[in-house]
Short mmCIF file of C-alpha atoms in Angstrom, two decimals:
data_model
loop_
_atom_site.label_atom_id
_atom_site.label_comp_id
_atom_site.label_asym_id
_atom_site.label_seq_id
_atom_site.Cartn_x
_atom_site.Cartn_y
_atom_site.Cartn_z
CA UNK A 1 75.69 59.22 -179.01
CA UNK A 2 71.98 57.79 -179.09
CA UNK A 3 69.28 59.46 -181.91
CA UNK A 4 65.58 59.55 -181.07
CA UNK A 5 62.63 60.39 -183.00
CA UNK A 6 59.83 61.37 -180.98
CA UNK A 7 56.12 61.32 -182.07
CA UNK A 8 53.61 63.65 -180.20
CA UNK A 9 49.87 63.51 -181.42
CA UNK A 10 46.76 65.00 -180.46
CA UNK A 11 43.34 62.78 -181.35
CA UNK A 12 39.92 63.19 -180.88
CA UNK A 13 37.80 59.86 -180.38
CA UNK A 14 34.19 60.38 -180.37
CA UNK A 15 32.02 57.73 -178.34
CA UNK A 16 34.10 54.02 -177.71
CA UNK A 17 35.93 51.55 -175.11
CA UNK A 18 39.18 50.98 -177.02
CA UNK A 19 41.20 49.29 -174.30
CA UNK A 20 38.81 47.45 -171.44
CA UNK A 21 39.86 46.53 -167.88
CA UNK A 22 39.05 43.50 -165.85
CA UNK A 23 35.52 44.79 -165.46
CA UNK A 24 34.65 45.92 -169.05
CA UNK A 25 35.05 49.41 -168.05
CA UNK A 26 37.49 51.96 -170.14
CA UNK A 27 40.91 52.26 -168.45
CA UNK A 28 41.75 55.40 -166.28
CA UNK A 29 44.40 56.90 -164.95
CA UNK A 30 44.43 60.23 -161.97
CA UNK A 31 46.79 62.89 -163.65
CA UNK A 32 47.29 66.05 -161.94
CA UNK A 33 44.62 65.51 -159.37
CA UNK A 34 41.64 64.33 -162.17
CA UNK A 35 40.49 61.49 -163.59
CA UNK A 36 41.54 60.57 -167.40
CA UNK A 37 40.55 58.40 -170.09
CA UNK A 38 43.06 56.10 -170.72
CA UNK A 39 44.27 53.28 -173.36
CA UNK A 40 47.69 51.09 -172.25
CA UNK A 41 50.57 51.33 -174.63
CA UNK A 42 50.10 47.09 -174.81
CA UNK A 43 46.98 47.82 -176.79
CA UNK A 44 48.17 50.41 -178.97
CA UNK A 45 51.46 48.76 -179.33
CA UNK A 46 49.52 45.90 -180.30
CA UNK A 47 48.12 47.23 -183.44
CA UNK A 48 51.26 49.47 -184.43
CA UNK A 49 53.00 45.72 -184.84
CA UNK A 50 50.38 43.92 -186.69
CA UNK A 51 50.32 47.15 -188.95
CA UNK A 52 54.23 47.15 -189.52
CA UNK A 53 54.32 43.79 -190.24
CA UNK A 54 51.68 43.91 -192.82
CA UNK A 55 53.50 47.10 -194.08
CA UNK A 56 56.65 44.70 -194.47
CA UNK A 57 55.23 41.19 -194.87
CA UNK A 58 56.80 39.50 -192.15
CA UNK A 59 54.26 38.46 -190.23
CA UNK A 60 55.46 37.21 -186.52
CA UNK A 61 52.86 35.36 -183.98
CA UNK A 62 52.85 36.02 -179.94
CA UNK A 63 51.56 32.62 -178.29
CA UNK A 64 51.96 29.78 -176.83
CA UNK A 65 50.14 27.38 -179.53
CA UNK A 66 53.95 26.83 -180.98
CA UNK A 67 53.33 22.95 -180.23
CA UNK A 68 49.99 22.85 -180.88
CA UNK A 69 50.35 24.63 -184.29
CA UNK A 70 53.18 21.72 -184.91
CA UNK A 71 51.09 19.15 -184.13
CA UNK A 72 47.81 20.10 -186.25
CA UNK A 73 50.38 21.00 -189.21
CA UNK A 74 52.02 17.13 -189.19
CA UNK A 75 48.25 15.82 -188.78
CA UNK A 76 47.71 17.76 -192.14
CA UNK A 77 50.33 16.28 -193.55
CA UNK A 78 49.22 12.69 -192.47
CA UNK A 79 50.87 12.02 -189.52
CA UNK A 80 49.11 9.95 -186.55
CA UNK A 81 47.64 12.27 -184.54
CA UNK A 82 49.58 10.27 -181.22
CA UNK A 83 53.35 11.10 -182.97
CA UNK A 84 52.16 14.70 -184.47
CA UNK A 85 51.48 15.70 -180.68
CA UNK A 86 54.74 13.79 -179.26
CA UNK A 87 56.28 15.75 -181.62
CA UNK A 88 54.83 19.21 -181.09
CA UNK A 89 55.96 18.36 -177.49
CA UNK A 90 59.17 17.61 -178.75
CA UNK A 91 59.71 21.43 -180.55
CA UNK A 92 59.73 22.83 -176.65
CA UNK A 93 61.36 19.73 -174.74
CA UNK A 94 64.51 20.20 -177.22
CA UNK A 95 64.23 23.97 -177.07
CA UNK A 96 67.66 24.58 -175.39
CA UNK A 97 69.53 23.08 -172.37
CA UNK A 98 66.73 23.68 -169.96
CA UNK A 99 63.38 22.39 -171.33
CA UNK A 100 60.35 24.70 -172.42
CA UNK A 101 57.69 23.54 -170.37
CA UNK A 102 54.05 22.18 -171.39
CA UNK A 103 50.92 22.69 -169.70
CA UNK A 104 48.57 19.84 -169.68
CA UNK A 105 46.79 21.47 -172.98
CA UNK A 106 49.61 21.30 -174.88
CA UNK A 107 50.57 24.98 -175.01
CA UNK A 108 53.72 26.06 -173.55
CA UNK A 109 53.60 28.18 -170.39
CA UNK A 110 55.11 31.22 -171.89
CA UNK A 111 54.55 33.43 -174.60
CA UNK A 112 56.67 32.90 -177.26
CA UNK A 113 57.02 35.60 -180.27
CA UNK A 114 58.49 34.29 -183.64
CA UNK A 115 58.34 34.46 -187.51
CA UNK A 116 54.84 32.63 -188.18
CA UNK A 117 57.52 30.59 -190.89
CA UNK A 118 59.10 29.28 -187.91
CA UNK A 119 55.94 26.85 -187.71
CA UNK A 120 56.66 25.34 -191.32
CA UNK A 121 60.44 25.07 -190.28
CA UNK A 122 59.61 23.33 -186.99
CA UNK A 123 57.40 21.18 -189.18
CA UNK A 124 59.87 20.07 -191.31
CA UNK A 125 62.35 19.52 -188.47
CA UNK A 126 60.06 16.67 -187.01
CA UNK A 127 59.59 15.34 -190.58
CA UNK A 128 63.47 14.90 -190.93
CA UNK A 129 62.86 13.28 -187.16
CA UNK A 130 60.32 11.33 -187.64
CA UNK A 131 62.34 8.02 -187.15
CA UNK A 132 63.61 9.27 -183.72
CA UNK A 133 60.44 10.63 -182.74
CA UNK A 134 58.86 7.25 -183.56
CA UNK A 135 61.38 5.12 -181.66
CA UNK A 136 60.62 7.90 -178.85
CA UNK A 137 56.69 7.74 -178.35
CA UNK A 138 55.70 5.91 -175.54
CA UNK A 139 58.55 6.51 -173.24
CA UNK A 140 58.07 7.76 -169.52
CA UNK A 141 61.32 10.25 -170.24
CA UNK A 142 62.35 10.06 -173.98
CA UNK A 143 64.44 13.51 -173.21
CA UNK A 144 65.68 16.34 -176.21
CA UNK A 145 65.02 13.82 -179.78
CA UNK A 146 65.60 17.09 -182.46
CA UNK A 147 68.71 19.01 -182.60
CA UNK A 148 68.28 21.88 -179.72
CA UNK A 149 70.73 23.96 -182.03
CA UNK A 150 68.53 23.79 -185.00
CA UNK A 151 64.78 24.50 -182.61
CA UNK A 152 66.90 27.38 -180.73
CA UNK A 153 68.24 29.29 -183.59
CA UNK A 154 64.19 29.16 -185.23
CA UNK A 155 63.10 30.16 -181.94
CA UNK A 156 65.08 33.24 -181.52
CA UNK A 157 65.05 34.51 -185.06
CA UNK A 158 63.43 38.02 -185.16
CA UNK A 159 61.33 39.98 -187.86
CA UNK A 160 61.56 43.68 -188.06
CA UNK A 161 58.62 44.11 -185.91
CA UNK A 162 61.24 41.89 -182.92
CA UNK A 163 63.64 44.07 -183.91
CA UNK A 164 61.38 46.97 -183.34
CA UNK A 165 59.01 45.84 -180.67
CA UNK A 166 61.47 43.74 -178.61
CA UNK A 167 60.81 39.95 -177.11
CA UNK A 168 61.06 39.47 -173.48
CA UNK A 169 61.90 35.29 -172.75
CA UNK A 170 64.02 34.63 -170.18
CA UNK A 171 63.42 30.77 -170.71
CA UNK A 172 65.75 30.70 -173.44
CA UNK A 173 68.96 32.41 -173.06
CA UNK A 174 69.85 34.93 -175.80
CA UNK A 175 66.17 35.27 -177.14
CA UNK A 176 66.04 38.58 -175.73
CA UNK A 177 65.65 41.68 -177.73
CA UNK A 178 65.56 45.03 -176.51
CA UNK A 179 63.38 46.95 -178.77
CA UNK A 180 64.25 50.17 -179.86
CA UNK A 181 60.26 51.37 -179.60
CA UNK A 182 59.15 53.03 -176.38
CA UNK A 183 55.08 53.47 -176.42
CA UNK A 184 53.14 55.51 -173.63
CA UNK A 185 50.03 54.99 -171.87
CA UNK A 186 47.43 57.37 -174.17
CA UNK A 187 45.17 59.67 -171.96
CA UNK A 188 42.55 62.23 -172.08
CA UNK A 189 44.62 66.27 -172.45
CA UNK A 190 41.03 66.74 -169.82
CA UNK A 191 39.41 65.28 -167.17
CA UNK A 192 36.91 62.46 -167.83
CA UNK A 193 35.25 59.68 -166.65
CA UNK A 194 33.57 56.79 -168.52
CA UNK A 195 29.42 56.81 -169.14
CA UNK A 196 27.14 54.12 -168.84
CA UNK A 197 25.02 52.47 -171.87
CA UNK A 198 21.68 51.02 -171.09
CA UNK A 199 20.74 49.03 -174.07
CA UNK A 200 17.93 46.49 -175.64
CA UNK A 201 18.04 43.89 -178.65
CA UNK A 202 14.92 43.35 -180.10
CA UNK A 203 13.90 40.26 -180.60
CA UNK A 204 12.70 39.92 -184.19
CA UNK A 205 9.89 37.23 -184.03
CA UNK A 206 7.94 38.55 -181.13
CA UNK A 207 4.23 38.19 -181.97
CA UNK A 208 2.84 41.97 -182.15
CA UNK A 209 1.05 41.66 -179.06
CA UNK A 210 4.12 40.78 -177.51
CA UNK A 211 6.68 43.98 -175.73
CA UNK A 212 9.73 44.25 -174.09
CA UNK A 213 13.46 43.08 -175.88
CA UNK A 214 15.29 39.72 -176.49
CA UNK A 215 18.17 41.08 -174.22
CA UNK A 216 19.07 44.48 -172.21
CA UNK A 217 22.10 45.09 -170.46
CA UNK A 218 24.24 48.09 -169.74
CA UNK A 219 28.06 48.25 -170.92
CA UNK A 220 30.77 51.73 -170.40
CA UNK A 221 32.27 54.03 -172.61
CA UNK A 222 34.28 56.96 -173.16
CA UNK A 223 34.89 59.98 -174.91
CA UNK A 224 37.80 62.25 -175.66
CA UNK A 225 40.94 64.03 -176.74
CA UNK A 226 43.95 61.86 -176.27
CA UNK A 227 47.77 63.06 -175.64
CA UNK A 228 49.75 60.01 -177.74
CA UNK A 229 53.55 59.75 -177.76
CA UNK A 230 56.13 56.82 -178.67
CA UNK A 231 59.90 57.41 -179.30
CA UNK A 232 62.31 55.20 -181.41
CA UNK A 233 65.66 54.75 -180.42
CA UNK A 234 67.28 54.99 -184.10
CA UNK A 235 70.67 53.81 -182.90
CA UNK A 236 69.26 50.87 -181.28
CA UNK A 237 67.08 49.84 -184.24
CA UNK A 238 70.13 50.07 -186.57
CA UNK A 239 71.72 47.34 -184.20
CA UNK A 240 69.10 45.44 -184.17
CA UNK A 241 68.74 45.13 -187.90
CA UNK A 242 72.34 44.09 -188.04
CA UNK A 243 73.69 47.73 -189.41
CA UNK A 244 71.33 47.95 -192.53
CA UNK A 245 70.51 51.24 -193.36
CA UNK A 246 67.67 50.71 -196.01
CA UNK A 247 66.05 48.64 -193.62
CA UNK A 248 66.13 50.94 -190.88
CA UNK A 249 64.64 53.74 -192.86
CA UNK A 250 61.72 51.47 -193.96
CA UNK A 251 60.92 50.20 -190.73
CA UNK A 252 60.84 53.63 -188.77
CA UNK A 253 58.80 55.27 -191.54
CA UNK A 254 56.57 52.51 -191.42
CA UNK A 255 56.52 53.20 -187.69
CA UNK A 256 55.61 56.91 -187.97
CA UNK A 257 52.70 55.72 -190.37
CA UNK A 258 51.21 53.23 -188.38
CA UNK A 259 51.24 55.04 -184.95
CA UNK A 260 49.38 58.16 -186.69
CA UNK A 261 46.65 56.02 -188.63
CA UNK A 262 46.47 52.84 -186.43
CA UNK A 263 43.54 52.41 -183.92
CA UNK A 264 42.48 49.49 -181.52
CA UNK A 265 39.83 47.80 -182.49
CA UNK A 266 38.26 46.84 -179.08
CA UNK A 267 34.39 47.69 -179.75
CA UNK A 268 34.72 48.66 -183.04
CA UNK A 269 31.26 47.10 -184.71
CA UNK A 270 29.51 49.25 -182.21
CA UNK A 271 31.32 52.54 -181.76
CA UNK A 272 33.49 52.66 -185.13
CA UNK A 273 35.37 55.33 -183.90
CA UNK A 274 37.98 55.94 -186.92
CA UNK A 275 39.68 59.18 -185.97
CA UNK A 276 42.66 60.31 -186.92
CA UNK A 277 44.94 62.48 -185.18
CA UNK A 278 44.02 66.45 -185.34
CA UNK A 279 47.78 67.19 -185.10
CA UNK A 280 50.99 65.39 -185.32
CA UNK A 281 54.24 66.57 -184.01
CA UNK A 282 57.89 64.54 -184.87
CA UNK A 283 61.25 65.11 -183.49
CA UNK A 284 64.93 64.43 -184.03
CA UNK A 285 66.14 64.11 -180.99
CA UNK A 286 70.45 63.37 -180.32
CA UNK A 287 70.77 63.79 -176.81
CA UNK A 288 67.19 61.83 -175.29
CA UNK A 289 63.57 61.51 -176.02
CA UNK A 290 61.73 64.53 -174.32
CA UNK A 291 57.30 63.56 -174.22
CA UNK A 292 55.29 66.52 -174.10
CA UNK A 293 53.09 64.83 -171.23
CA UNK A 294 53.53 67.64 -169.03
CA UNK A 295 51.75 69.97 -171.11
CA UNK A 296 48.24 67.90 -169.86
CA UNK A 297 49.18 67.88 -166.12
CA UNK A 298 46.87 70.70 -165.36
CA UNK A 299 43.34 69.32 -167.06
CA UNK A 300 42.41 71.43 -171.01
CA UNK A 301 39.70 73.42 -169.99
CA UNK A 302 37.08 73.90 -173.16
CA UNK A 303 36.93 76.41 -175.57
CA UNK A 304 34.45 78.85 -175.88
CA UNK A 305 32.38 76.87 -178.44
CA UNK A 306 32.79 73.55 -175.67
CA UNK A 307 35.82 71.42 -177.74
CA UNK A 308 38.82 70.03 -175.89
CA UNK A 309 40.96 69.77 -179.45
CA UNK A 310 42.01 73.49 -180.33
CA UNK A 311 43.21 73.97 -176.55
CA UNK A 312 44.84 70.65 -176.88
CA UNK A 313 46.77 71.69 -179.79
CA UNK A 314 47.55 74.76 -178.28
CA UNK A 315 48.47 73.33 -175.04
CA UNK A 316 50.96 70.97 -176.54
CA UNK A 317 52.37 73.91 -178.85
CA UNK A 318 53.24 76.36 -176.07
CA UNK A 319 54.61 73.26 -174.02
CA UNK A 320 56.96 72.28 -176.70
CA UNK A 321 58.03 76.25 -177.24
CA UNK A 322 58.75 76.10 -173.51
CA UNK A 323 60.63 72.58 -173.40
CA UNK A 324 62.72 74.47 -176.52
CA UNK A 325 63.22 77.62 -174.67
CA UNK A 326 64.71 75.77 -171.64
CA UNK A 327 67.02 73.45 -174.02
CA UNK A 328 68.16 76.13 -175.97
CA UNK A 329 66.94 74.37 -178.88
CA UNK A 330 69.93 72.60 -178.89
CA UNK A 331 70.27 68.50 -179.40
CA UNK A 332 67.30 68.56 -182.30
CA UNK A 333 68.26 68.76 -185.98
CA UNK A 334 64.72 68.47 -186.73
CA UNK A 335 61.15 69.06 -185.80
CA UNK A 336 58.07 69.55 -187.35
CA UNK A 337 54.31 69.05 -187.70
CA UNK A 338 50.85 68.40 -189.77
CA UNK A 339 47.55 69.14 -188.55
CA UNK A 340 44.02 69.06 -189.22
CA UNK A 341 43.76 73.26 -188.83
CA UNK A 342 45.31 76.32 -190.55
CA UNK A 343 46.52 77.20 -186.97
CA UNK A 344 50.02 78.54 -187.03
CA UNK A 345 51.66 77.57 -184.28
CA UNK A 346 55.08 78.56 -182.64
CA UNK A 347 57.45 76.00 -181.14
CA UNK A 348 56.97 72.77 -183.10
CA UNK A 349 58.77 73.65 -186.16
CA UNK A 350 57.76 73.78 -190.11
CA UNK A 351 54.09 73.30 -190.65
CA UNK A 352 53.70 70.41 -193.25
CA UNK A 353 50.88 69.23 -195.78
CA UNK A 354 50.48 65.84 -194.58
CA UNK A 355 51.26 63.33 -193.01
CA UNK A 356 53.79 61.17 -195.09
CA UNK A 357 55.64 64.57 -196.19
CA UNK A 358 56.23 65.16 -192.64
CA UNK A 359 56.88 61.27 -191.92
CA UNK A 360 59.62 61.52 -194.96
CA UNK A 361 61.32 64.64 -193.58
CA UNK A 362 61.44 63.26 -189.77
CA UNK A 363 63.37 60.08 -191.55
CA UNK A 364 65.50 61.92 -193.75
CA UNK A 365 66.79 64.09 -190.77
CA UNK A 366 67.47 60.77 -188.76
CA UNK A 367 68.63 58.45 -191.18
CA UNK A 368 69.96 60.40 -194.58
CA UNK A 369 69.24 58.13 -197.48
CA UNK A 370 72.62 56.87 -198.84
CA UNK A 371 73.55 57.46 -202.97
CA UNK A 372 73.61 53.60 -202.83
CA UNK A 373 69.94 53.55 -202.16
CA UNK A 374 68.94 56.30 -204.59
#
């Protein structure tokens, strides 16, 4: 038997493009016949991870600069500049049985996602190389010169974030992770469409006599109450971090904390649109996850006084007291919520003060702390 936690949330953001298409334009998406707001779950994701691993201090790095970052790391340390990039070529040429491969800038061709202190280890590989590497520079096909165990195994290692987040590389067998994090698409609870900006920069030393700006040019936004939801597959994460319990419990609270108070940070100089969710709901969950998406499928229409939040709320509230009516409130030891309001609402279990109280109960249900870790 699989556990889940689910997170639901509800959040207002004023004015801002957090997550761009090809054009510039804020992302959409047609739900229930209208158009929506939306931001992918790559860019949300995104800042989740860099906010867990700062939570945990295990800082991991997405790119393809592995070689690069080798070379410009043995240059620092005096190496000729000729042998540091042979041997940054070297970290993917001896990455397993079949060859990572190099574009002509020196990156490798796909992403690769890894402790950051992989770099220093690589490093130090070459350095305990150096003598083969030398005798290797120069040659048309020198092959694999450091030990593809050793560059494998700091390849594949995995953070919490890995463990959380999952790595997708086919190019080098057992690399894989299957993360136990599943993170929706965020939309608009109503319909809307992104707004044009028409805008100037003045230029500062104009003579008096002198009108008109330095620069104008138009750019989009968007405005909006966003349905958010992400699940965690608690049994999964437990296998991923090897069976440790303490761990586990860290990592999905930090989770919980960074999904309700993260925000991307496309446009953020000129919109600074720091919301935070109006309401939170969390749920134990041992049969499957169960997103409250549904509840948006016909568009919010406004409240009286013109706000898409309260019916939001309320929308998602009678939604969940439906989805609990047709479950029989079975297969969920827990749920609860915190919210911006002193709305009572039916359906999504215990009201709570804040945030991390609600956070701490959510974990506790899942994953009990032990007496060992009292």
């Amino acid at each position: 038997m699989s556990l889940f936690v689910d997170f639901s949330a509800i959040q207002s953001v004023p004015a801002a493009n957090l997550n761009r298409d090809d054009l510039g334009s804020p992302k959409t998406v047609t739900y229930g016949g209208a158009s929506r707001i939306r931001v992918s779950s790559q860019s949300w994701k995104r800042v989740i991870r860099h906010g867990v691993e700062q939570d945990l201090g295990e800082t991991a790095a997405r790119t393809r600069l592995v070689p690069i970052k080798v070379k410009q790391a043995l240059v620092g340390a005096g190496w000729p500049a000729d042998l540091a990039e042979f041997a940054g070529a070297q970290v993917a040429a001896s990455a397993g049985k079949k060859p990572l491969k190099t574009e002509k800038a020196g990156h490798t061709s796909v992403l690769l996602f890894l402790p950051e202190s992989g770099i220093e280890e690589l490093t130090a590989v070459c350095g305990e190389h150096r003598e083969a590497l030398e005798k290797g520079l120069g040659k048309k096909d020198p092959g694999a010169l450091l030990p593809t165990a050793r560059i494998e195994e700091i390849l594949k290692r995995r953070t919490a974030s890995i463990s959380l987040l999952g790595r997708m590389l086919a190019e080098l067998p057992g690399a894989n992770v299957d993360g136990a994090a599943q993170v929706a698409h965020a939309f608009t609870t109503h319909a809307s469409e992104p707004q044009r900006d028409y805008f100037t920069a003045v230029d500062d030393w104009l003579d008096a006599a002198d009108t008109g700006s330095g620069h104008l040019d138009t750019a989009e936004f968007s405005a909006g109450v966003f349905y958010r939801f992400a699940t965690i597959n608690v049994t999964d994460l437990l296998t991923n971090l090897d069976g440790d319990h303490k761990a586990s419990r860290t990592v999905l609270a930090s989770f919980a904390d960074q999904f309700l108070m993260s925000l991307p940070q496309a446009k953020k100089n000129s919109t600074a649109p720091h919301t935070l969710p109006d309401l939170a709901y969390l749920a134990v969950r041992t049969q499957r996850p169960i997103s409250l998406a549904a509840a948006f499928e016909t568009p919010v229409p406004a409240d009286r006084a013109g706000g898409y939040s309260r019916p939001s709320r309320q929308a998602l509230a009678t939604h969940a007291q439906a989805i609990n009516r047709l479950t029989g409130n079975r297969n969920r030891p827990f749920h609860g919520h915190a919210g911006i309001s002193t709305e009572s609402f039916d359906g999504i279990g215990a009201a709570h003060d804040s945030f991390p109280d609600l956070i701490d109960a959510a974990v506790d249900a899942a994953l009990p702390e032990s007496k060992d870790e009292r």
